[in-house]
Short mmCIF file of C-alpha atoms in Angstrom, two decimals:
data_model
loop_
_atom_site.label_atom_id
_atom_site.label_comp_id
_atom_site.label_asym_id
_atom_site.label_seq_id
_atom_site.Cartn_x
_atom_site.Cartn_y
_atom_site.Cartn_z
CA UNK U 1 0.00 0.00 0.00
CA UNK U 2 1.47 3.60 -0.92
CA UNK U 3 2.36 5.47 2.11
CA UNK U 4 0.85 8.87 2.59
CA UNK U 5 3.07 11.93 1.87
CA UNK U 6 5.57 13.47 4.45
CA UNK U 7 5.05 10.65 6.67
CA UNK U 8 8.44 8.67 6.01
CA UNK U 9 10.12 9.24 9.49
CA UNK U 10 12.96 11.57 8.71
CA UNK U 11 10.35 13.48 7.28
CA UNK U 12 8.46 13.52 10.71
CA UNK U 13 12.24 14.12 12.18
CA UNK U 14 12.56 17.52 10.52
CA UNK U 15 8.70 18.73 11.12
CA UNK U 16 9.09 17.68 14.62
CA UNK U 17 12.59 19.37 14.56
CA UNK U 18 10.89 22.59 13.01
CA UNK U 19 7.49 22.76 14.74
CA UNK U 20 9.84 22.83 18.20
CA UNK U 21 10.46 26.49 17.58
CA UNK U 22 8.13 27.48 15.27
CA UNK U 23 8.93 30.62 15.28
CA UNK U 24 13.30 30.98 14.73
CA UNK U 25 14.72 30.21 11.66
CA UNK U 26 17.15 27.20 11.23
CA UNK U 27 20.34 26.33 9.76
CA UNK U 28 20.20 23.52 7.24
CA UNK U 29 23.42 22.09 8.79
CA UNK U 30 22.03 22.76 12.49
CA UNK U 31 19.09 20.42 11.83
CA UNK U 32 21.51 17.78 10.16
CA UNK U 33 23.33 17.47 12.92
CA UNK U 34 20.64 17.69 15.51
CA UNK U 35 18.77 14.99 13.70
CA UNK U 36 21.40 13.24 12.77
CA UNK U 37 20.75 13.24 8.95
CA UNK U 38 22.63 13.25 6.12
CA UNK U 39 22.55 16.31 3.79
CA UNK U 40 21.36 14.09 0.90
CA UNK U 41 18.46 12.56 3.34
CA UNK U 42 17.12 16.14 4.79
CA UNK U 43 18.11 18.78 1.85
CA UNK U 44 15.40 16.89 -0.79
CA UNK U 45 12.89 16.75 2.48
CA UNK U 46 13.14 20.81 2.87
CA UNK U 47 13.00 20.61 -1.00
CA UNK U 48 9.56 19.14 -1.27
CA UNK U 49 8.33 20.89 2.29
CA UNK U 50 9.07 24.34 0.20
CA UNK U 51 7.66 23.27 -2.67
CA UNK U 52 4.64 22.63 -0.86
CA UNK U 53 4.36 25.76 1.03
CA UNK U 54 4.57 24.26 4.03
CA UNK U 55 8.88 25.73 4.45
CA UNK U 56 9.89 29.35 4.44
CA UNK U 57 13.04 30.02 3.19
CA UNK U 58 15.36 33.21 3.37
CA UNK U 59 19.31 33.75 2.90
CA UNK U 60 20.84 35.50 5.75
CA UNK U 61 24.23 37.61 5.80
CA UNK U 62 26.98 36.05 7.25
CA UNK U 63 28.12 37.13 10.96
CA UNK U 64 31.77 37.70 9.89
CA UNK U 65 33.16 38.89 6.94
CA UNK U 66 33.98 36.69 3.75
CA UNK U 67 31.66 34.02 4.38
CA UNK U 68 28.71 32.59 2.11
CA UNK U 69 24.99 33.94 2.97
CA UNK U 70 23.38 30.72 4.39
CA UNK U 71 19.92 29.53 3.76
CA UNK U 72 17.93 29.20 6.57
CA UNK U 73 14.11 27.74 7.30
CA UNK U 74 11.15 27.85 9.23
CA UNK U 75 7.93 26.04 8.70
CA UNK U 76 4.58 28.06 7.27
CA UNK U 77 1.10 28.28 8.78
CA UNK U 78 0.40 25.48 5.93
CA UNK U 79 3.60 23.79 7.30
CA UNK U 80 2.97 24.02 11.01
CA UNK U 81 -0.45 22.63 10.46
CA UNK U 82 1.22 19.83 8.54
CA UNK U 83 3.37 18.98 11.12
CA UNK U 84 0.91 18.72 13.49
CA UNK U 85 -1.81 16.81 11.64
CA UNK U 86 1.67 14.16 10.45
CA UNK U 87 2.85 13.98 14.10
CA UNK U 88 -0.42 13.42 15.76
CA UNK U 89 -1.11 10.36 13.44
CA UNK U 90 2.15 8.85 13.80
CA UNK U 91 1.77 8.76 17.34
CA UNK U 92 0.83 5.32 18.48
CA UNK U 93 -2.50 4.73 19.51
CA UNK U 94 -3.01 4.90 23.15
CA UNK U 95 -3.77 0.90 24.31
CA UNK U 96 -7.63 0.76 26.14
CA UNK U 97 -7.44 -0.96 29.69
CA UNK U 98 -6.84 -5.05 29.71
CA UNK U 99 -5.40 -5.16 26.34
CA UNK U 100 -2.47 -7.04 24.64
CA UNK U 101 -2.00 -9.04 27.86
CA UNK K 1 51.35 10.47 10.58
CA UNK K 2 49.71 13.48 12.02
CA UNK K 3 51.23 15.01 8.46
CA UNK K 4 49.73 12.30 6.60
CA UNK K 5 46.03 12.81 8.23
CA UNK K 6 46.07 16.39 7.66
CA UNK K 7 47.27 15.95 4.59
CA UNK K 8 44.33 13.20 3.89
CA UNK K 9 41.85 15.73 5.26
CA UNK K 10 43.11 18.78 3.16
CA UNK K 11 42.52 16.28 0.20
CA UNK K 12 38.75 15.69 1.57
CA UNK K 13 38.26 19.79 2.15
CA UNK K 14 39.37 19.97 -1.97
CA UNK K 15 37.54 17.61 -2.96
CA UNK K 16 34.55 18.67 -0.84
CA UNK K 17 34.85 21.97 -2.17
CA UNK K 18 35.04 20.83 -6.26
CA UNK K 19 32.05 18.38 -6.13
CA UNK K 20 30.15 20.95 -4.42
CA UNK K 21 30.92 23.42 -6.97
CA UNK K 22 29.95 20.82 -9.94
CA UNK K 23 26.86 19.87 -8.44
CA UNK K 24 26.08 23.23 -8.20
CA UNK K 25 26.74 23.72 -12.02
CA UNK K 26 25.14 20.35 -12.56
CA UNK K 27 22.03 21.11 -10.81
CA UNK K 28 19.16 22.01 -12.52
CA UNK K 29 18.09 25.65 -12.30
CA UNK K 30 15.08 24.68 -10.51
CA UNK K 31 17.40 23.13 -7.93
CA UNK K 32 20.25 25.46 -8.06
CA UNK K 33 19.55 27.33 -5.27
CA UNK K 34 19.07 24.05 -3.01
CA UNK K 35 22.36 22.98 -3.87
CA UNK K 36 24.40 26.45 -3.64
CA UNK K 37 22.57 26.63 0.05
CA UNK K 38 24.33 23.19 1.04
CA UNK K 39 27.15 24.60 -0.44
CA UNK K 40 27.10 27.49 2.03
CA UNK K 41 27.50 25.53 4.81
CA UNK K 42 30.04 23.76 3.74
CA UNK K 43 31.98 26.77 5.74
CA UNK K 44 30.83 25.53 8.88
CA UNK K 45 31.31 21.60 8.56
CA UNK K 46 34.31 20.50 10.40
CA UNK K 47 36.89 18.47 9.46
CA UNK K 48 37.56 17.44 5.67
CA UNK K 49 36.10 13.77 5.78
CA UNK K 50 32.72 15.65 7.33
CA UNK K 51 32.95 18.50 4.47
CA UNK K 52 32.85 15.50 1.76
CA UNK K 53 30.01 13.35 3.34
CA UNK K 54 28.09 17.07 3.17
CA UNK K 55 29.26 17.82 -0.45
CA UNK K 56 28.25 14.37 -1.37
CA UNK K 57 24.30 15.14 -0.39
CA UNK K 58 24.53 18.05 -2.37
CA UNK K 59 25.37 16.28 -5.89
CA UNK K 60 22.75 13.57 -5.10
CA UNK K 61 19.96 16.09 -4.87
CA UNK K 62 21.64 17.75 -8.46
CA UNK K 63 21.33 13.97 -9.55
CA UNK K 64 18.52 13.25 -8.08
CA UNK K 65 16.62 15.96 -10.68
CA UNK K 66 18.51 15.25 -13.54
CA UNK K 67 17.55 11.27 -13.05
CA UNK K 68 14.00 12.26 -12.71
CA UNK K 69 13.92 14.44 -16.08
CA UNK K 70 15.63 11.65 -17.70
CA UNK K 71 13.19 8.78 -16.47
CA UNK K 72 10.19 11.60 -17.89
CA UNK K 73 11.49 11.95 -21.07
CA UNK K 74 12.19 8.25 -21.19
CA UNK K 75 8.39 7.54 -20.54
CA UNK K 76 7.64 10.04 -22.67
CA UNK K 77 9.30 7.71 -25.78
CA UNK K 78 6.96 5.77 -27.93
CA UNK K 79 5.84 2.98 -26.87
CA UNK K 80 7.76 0.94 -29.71
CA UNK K 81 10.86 2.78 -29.26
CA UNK K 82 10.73 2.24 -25.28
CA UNK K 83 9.92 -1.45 -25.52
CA UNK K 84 12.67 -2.10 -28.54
CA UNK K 85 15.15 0.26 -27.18
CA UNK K 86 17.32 -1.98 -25.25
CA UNK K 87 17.17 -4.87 -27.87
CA UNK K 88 18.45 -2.16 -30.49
CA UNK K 89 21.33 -0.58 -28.30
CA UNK K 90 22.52 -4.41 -27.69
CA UNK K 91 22.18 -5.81 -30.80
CA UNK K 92 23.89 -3.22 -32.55
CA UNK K 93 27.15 -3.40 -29.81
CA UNK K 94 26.46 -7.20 -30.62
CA UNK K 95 26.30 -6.81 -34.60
CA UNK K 96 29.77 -4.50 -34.74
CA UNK K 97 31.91 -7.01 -32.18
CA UNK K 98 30.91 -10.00 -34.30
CA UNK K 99 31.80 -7.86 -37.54
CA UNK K 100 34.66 -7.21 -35.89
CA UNK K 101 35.80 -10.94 -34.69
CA UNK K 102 34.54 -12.63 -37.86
CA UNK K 103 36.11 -10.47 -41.00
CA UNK K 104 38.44 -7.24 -39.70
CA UNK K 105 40.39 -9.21 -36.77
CA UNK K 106 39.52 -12.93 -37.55
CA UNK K 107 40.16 -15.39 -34.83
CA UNK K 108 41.64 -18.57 -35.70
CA UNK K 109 40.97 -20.78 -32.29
CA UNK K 110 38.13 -22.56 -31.74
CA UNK K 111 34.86 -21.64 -29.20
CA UNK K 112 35.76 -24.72 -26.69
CA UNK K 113 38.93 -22.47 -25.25
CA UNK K 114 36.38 -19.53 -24.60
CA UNK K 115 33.55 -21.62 -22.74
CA UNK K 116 34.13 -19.94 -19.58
CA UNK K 117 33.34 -16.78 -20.83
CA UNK K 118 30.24 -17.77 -22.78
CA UNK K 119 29.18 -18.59 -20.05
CA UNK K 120 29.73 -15.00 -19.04
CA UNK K 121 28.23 -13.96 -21.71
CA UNK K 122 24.53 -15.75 -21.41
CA UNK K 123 24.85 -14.68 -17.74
CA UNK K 124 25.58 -11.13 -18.74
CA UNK K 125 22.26 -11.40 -21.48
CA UNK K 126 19.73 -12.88 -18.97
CA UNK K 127 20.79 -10.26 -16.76
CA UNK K 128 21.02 -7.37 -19.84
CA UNK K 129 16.65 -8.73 -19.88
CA UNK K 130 16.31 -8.30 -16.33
CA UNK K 131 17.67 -4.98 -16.54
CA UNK K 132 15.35 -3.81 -19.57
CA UNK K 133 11.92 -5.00 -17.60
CA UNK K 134 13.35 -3.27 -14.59
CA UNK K 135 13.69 -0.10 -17.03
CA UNK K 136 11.10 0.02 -19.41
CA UNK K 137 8.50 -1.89 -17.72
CA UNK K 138 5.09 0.66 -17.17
CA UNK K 139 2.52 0.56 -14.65
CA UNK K 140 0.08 -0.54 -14.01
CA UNK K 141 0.85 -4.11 -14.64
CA UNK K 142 5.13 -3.77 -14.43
CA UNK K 143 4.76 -8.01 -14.55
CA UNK K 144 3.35 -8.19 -17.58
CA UNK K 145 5.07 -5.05 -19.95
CA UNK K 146 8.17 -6.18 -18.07
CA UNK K 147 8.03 -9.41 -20.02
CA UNK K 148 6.88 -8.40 -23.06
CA UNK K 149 9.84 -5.88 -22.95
CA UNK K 150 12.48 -8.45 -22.19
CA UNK K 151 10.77 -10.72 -25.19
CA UNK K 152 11.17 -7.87 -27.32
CA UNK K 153 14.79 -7.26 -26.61
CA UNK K 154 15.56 -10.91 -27.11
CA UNK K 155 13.99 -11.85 -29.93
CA UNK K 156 15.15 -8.15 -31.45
CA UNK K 157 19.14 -9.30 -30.39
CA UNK K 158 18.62 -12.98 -31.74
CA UNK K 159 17.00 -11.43 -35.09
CA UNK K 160 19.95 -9.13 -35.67
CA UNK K 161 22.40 -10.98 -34.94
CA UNK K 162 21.41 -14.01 -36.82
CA UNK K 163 20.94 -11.27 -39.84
CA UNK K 164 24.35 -9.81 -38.94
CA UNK K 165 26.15 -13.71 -39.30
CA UNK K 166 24.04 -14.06 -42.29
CA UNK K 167 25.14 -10.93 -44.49
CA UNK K 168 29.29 -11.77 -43.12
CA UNK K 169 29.21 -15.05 -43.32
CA UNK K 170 27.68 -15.09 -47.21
CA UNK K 171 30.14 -12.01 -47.98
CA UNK K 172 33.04 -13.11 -46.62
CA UNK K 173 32.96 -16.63 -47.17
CA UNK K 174 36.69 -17.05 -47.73
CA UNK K 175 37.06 -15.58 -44.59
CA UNK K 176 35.01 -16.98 -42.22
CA UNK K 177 36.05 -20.32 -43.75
CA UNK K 178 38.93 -20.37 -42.01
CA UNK K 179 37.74 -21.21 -38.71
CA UNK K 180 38.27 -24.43 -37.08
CA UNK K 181 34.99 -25.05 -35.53
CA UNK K 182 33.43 -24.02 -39.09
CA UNK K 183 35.95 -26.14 -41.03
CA UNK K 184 35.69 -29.38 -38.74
CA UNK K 185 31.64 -28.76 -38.79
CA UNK K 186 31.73 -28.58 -42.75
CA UNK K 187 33.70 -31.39 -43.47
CA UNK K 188 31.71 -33.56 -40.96
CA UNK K 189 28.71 -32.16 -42.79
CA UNK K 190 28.69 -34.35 -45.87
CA UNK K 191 27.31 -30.99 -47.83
CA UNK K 192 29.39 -30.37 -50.37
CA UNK K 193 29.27 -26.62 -50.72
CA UNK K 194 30.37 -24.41 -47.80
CA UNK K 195 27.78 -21.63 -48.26
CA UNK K 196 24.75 -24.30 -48.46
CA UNK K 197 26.60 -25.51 -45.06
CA UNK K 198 27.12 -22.21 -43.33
CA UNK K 199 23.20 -21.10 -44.32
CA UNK K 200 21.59 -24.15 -43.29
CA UNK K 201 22.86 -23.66 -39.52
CA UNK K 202 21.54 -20.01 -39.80
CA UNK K 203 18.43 -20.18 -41.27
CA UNK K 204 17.57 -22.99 -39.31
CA UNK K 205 18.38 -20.99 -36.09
CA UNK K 206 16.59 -17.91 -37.66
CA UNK K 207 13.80 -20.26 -36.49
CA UNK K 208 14.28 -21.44 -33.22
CA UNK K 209 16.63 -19.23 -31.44
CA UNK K 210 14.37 -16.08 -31.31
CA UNK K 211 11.73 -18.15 -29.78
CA UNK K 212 14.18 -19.79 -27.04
CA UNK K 213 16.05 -16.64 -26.17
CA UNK K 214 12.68 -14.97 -26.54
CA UNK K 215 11.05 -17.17 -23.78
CA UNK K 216 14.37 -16.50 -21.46
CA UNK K 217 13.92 -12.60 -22.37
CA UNK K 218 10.32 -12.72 -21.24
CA UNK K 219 11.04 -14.62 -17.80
CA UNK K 220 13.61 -12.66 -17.09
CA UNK K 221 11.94 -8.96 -17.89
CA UNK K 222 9.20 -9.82 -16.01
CA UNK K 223 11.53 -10.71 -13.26
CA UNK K 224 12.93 -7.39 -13.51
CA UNK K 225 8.83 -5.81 -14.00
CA UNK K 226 8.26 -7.36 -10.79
CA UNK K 227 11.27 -6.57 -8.40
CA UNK K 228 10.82 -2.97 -9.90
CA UNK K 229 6.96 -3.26 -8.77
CA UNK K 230 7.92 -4.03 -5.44
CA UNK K 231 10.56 -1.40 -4.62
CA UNK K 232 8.06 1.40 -6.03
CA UNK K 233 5.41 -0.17 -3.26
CA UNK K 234 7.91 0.07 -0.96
CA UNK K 235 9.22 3.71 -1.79
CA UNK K 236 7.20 6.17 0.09
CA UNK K 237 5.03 8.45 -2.46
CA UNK K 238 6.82 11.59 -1.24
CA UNK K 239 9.90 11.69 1.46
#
């Protein structure tokens, strides 16, 4: 059965990552390292989050002199709401009283 | 050997730094940005080995674009081109080597001494199908166009080169002669006329072998449909 989209769990890794501080914008290599991804694992993820409208993007100037801009992140309204609504179903169902004894 | 790692890790740091800046050439412009932003923080990885592993995501997500435009203007072929494709491509590679072995550099031993790699060789084909139901196979039914793909590029390869031995060996008669296993087989033929004996294999195989090697073509890309059926299951739609 095809999965549903943004579900695979690295995906969930960087929405969770994200959705932690909704708010401040994030270095791409701050998340990899955080989550322990590879750049070729979360770079196509914020790819297809953008694409969706779901990831802000915007290049900031570089604290000291001579260094690259660098491309930072921060999840939309459309994104946050994603995050949520992915999160909340990937959470395992709670188990009712007396069951799987 | 403190020299030698730094050295090792300056050597990473280059080459971290040159296949970011070809990915970011090789990216497409949809893309570009994406990769030039992994590029920028290429400053802040530490350590050369680190700075490579980084570099190395950026170039698959260039690749990873370029492969997809490539597999849509591959399905966007005709459906006779996409299912004959890979039987053309071989049996043309197939159609200049035995040009080549036959008439410009004749060989002169016979097939026993190369039975190993014959062997190769039918390994290497059955495998060649696989590949071309794993490629050109369509949804829905990958099983089924799988195996009508691998069919196609086996009984195309048998065809052509059957044709191919067919046009050299009536050409060059003289030359193809000259080989033992041809010799020994003539002369135990009873035929009297070398052409009559050289034809009579060929047109008798222009029979047979596209239906055998067809069959094996057919098993084998619908092998290749099917494994390719299950890995798109089992790839996640989107991330």
């Amino acid at each position: 059965m095809p999965r549903r989209p943004d579900a695979s769990p690295q995906t969930l890794q960087v929405l969770a990552a994200l959705l932690e501080a909704p708010d401040a914008w994030q270095y791409g290599y701050d998340l990899s390292r955080r989550l322990r991804l590879p750049s070729g694992t979360l770079y196509p993820i914020l790819v297809r989050l953008a694409e969706r409208g779901c990831l802000e993007t915007r290049w900031v100037e570089p604290e000291r002199a001579g260094r690259p801009a660098r491309h930072t992140y921060r999840l939309t309204a459309d994104g946050r709401a994603l995050a949520r609504s992915r999160l909340a179903a990937a959470r395992p169902a709670p188990r009712l009283a007396g069951e799987g004894a | 050997m403190r020299s030698l790692l730094r050295r090792g890790d300056r050597a990473c740091g280059a080459a971290a730094d040159a296949v970011a800046r070809w990915s970011a050439r090789l990216a497409e412009p949809s893309r570009r940005a994406w990769v030039e932003a992994l590029r920028a923080e290429l400053d802040i990885v530490d350590g050369g080995p680190a700075r490579l592993l980084w570099a190395l995501g950026g170039l698959s997500l260039a690749c990873g674009t370029r492969r997809r435009s490539l597999n849509r203007s591959w399905h966007s072929w005709p459906a006779l081109l996409r299912t004959s494709a890979f039987g053309l491509a071989l049996a043309a590679v197939l159609a200049v080597g035995i040009v080549w072995s036959n008439v410009i550099v004749p060989s002169h031993e016979s097939d026993d001494e190369y039975t190993f790699w014959y062997l190769v060789f039918y390994a290497a084909l059955l495998g060649y199908f696989f590949l071309a139901g794993f490629v050109a196979s369509r949804p829905p039914n990958r099983l089924l166009s799988g195996a009508w793909v691998g069919a196609a590029t086996a009984v195309l390869v048998a065809l052509i080169v059957l044709v191919t031995f067919i046009v050299i060996d009536n050409l060059f008669l003289d030359v193809v002669m000259q080989q033992p296993d041809k010799l020994n087989g003539f002369q135990r033929s009873g035929l009297t006329s070398a052409r009559d004996y050289v034809n009579q294999g060929l047109f008798a195989g222009l029979v047979g072998v596209p239906i055998v090697l067809g069959a094996f073509g057919a098993a084998f890309g619908a092998l290749g449909g099917l494994v390719r059926e299950r890995l798109d299951h089992r790839r996640p739609a989107a991330a």
